[in-house]
Coordinates of C-alpha atoms and ligand atoms in Angstrom, one line a residue:
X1 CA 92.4 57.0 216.8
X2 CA 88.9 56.0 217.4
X3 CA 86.2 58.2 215.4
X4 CA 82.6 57.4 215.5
X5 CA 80.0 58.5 212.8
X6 CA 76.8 59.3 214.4
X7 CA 73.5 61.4 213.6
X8 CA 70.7 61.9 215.4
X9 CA 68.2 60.2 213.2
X10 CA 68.2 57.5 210.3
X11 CA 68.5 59.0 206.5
X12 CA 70.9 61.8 206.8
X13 CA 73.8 60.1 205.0
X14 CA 76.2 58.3 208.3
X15 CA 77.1 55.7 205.9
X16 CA 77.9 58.2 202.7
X17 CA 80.2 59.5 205.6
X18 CA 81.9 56.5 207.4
X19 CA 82.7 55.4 204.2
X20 CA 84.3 57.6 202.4
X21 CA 86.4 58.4 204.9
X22 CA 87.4 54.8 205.5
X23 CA 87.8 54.7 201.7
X24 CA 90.1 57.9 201.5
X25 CA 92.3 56.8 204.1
X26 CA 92.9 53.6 203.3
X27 CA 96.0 54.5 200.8
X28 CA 97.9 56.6 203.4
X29 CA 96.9 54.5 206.8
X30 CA 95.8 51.2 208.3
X31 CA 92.2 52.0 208.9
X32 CA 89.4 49.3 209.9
X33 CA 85.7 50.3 209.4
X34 CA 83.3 49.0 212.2
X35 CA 79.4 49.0 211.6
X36 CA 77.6 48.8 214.6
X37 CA 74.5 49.9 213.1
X38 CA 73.3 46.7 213.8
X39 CA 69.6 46.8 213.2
X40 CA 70.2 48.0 209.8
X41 CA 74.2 47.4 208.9
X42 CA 74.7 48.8 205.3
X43 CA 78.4 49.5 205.5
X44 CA 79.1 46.3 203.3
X45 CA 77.0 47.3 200.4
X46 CA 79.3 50.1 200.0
X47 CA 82.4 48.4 200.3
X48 CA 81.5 45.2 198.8
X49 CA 83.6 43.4 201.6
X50 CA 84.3 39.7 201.2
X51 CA 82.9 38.4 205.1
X52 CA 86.0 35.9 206.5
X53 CA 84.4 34.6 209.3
X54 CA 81.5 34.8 212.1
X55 CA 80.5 34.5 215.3
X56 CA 77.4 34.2 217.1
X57 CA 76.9 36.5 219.6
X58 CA 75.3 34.8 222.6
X59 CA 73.9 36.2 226.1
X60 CA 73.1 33.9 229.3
X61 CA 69.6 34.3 230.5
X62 CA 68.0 32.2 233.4
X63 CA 66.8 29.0 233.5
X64 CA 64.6 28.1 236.6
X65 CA 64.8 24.7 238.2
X66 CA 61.1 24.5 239.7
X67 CA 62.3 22.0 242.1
X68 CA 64.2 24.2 244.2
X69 CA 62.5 27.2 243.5
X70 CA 60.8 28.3 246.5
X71 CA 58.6 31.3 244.7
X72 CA 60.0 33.7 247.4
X73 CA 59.9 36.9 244.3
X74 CA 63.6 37.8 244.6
X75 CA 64.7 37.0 241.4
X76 CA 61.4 39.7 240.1
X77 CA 62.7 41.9 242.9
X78 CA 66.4 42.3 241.4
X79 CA 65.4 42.2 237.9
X80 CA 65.7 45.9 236.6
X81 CA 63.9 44.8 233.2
X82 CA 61.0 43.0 234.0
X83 CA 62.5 39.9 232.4
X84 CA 61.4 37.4 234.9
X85 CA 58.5 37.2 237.2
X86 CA 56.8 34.8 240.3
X87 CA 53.2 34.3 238.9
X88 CA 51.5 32.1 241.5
X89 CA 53.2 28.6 241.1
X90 CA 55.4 29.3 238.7
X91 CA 58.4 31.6 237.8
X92 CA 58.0 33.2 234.0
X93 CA 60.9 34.6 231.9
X94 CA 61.0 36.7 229.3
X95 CA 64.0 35.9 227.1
X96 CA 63.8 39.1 224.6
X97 CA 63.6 41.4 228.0
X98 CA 66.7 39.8 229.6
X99 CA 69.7 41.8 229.4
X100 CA 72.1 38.6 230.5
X101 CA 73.4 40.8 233.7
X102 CA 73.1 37.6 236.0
X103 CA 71.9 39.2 238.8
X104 CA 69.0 37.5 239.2
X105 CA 71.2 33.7 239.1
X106 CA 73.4 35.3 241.6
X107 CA 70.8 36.7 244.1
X108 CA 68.6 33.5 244.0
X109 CA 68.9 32.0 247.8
X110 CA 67.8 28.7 246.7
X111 CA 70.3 28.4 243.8
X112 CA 67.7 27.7 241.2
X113 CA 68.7 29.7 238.7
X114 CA 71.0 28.4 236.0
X115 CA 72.1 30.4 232.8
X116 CA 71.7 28.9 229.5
X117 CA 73.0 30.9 226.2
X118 CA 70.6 32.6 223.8
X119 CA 72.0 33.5 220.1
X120 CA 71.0 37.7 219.6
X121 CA 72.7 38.0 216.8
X122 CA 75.8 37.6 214.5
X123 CA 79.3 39.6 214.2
X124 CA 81.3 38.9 210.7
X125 CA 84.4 40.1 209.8
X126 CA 86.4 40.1 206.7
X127 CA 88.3 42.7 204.2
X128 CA 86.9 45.4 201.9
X129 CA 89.8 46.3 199.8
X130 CA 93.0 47.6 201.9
X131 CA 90.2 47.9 205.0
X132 CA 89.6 45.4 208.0
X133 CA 85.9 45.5 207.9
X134 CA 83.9 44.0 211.0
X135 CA 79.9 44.5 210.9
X136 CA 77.2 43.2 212.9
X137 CA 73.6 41.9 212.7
X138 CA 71.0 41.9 215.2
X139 CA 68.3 38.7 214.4
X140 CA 65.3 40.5 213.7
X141 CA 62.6 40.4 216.7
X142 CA 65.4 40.8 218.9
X143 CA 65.4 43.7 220.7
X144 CA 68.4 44.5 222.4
X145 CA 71.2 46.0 220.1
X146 CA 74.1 46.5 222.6
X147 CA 75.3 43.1 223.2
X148 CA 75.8 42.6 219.6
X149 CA 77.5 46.2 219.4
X150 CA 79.7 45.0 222.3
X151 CA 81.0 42.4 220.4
X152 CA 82.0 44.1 217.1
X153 CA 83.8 46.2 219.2
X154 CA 85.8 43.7 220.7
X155 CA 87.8 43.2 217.1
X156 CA 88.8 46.9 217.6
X157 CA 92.1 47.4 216.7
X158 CA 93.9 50.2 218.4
X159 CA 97.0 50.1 215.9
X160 CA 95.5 52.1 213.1
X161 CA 92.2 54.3 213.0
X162 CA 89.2 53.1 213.8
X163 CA 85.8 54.2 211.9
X164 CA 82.6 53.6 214.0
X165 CA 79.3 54.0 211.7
X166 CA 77.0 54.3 214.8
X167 CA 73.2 53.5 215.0
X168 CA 70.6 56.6 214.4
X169 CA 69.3 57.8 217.4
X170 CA 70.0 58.7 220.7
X171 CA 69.3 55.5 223.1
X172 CA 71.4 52.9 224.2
X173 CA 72.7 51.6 221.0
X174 CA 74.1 55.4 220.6
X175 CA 76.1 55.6 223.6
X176 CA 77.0 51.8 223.3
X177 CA 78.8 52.1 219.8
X178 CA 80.0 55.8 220.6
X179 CA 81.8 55.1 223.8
X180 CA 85.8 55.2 223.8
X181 CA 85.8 57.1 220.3
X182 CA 88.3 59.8 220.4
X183 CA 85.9 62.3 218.4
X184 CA 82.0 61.8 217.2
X185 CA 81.0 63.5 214.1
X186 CA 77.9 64.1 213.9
X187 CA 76.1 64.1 210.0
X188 CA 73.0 66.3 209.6
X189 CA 71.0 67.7 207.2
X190 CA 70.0 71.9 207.4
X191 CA 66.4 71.3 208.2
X192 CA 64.6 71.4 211.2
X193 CA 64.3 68.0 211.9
X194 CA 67.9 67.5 211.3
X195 CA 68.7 70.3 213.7
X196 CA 65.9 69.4 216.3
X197 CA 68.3 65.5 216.3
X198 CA 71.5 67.1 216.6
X199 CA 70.6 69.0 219.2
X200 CA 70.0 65.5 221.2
X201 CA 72.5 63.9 219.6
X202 CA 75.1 67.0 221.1
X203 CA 73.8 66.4 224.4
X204 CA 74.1 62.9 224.5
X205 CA 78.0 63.1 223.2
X206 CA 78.7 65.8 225.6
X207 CA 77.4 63.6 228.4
X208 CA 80.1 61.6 227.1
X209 CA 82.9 64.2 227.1
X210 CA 83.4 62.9 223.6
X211 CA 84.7 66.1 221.2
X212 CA 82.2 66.4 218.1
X213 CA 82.2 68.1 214.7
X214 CA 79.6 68.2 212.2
X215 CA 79.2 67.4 208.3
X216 CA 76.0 69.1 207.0
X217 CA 75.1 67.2 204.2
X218 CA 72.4 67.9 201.5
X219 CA 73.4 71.5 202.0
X220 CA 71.0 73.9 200.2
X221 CA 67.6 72.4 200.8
X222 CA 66.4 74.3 204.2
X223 CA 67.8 76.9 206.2
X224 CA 71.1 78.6 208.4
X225 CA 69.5 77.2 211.6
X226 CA 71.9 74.5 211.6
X227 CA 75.5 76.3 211.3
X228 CA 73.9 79.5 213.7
X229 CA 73.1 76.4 216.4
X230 CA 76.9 75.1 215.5
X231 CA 78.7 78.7 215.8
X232 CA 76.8 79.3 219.1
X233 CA 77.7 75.9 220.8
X234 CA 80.9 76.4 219.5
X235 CA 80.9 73.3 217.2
X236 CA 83.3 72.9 214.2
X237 CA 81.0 72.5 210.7
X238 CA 84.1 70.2 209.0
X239 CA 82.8 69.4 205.6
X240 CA 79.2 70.7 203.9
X241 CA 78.4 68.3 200.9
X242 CA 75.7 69.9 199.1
X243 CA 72.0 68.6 197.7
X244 CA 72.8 67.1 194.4
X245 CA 71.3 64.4 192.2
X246 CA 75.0 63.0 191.3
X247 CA 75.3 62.3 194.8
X248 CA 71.8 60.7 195.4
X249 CA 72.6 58.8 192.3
X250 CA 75.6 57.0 193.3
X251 CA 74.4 56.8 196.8
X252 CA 71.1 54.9 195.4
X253 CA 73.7 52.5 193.7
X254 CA 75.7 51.8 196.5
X255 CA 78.4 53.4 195.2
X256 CA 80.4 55.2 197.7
X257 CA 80.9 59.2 197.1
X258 CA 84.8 59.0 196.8
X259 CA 85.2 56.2 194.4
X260 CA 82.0 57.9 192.0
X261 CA 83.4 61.1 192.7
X262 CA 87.0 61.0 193.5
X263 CA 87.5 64.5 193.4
X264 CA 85.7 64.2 197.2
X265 CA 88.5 62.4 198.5
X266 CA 91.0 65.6 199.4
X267 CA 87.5 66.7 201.0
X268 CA 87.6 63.9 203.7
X269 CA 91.3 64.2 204.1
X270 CA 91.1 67.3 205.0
X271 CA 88.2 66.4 207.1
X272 CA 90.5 63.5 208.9
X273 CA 93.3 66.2 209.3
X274 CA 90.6 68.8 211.3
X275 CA 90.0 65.9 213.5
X276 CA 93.2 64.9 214.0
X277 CA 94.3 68.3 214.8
X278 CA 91.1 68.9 217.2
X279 CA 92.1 65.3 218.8
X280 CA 95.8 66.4 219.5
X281 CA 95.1 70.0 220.6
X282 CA 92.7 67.9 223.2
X283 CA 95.3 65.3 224.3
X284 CA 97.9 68.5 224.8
X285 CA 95.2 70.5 227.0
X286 CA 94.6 67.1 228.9
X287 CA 98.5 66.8 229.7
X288 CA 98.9 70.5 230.8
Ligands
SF4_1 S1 64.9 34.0 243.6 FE1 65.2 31.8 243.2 S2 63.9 30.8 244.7 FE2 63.2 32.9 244.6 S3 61.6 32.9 243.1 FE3 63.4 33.4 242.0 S4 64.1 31.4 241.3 FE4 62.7 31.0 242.9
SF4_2 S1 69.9 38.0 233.9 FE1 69.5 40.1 234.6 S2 68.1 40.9 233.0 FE2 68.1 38.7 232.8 S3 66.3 38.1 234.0 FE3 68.1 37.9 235.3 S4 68.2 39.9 236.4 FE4 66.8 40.1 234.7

């Protein structure tokens, strides 16, 4: 079982989350944690995992032989990201726009368009305990998260559960990391803010036809808005952790909730089990 951790913007605790559910299922089941939060991967800090080994993660973008290029524009034509235009003489690319799709290598008439590699970012992988930990890292200045998500993805290992702590946000990234999860839960916080995101953030996952629950953390610092929205969506609230200095404490540290507080870990248990049972119940109405 594949189950992302997502939230619709940065701060509202994803990690605390992916964590400590990694960390509370580790005892009773094979379970790897993947970060894909790769502008900002954190994951490791918590789980002080010992890195194994790392690959770069490499995407072809074009490289113009001037010779045989005959300026005709197609390549600009075809491009759907600006990354490469006919400027007079000369045919500019933009590396940090390209998106390595090819097309513009295959669609050349004149065959002047070769693909050379370009290094975006690094995947490393290792253990953290009883977990298989992968995480990626995006170079900074690079733009384009996906392709490195892609590849930390890749080490996914169906024969266990899967934990996905997804970028914030909504974009690309989102619906990169999230893709193929068997449930999204979605962290938030009761404010307004964190209900204006999770509003988006439902949208995008039902676009997905992804199943989603929600953990309200810092529960007791704004208002009900948050749990009405849920109960009128129909969206399982699975675990409330409240405001509490303990909690901001450990989390400061980098010290995940379960092993500072380890009376938390029957909490995310019993959160697994609610998803687990949500997942099944889906797979039966999917059969019938
Ligand atoms: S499509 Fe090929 S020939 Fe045409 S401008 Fe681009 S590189 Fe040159
Ligand atoms: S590989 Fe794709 S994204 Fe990159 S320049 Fe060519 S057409 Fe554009």
């Amino acid at each position: 079982m594949i189950i992302s951790v997502a939230s619709g913007k940065g701060g509202t605790g994803k990690t605390l989350v992916a964590t400590s559910l990694a960390l509370s299922l580790k005892d009773s089941h094979k379970v790897m944690l993947l970060d894909c939060d790769v502008e900002e991967p954190n994951a490791h800090v918590f789980l002080k995992s010992a890195i194994a080994s790392s690959e770069a993660v490499l995407i072809p973008v074009p490289k113009v032989d001037e010779e045989r290029c005959t300026r005709c524009g197609k390549c600009a034509e075809v491009c759907a990201y600006n990354a490469i235009a006919v400027l007079g003489e000369h045919v500019l690319t933009f590396p940090q726009l390209c998106h390595g799709c090819g097309a513009c290598s295959y669609l050349c008439p004149e065959k002047a368009i070769s693909e050379e590699p370009r290094e975006t970012g690094v995947v490393e992988w290792g253990q953290a305990d009883d977990l298989e930990f992968v995480h990626g890292k995006l170079t900074v200045g690079e733009a384009m998260a996906p392709p490195v998500i892609r590849k930390v993805k890749e080490h996914t290992n169906n024969d266990g559960t899967v934990i996905i702590d997804v970028p914030p946000g909504t974009s690309c990234p989102v619906v990169e990391a999230v893709k193929d999860s068997d449930f999204c839960l979605l962290v938030t916080e009761p404010t307004p803010f964190g209900l204006s995101d999770l509003v988006l953030a439902v949208e995008t996952i039902r676009e997905l036809n992804i199943p989603c629950g929600v953990v309200l953390n810092r529960a007791g610092v704004g208002d009900a808005k948050v749990e009405e929205y849920c109960r009128k969506e129909n969206i399982p609230v699975l675990l409330t952790i409240p405001l509490d200095t303990e909690i901001a404490r450990l989390y400061s540290k980098g010290v995940p909730l379960v092993e500072g507080m380890p009376q938390w870990k029957g909490s995310f248990r019993k959160l697994f089990d609610s998803i687990k049972e949500i997942v099944d119940e889906r797979d039966r109405d999917t059969e019938r």
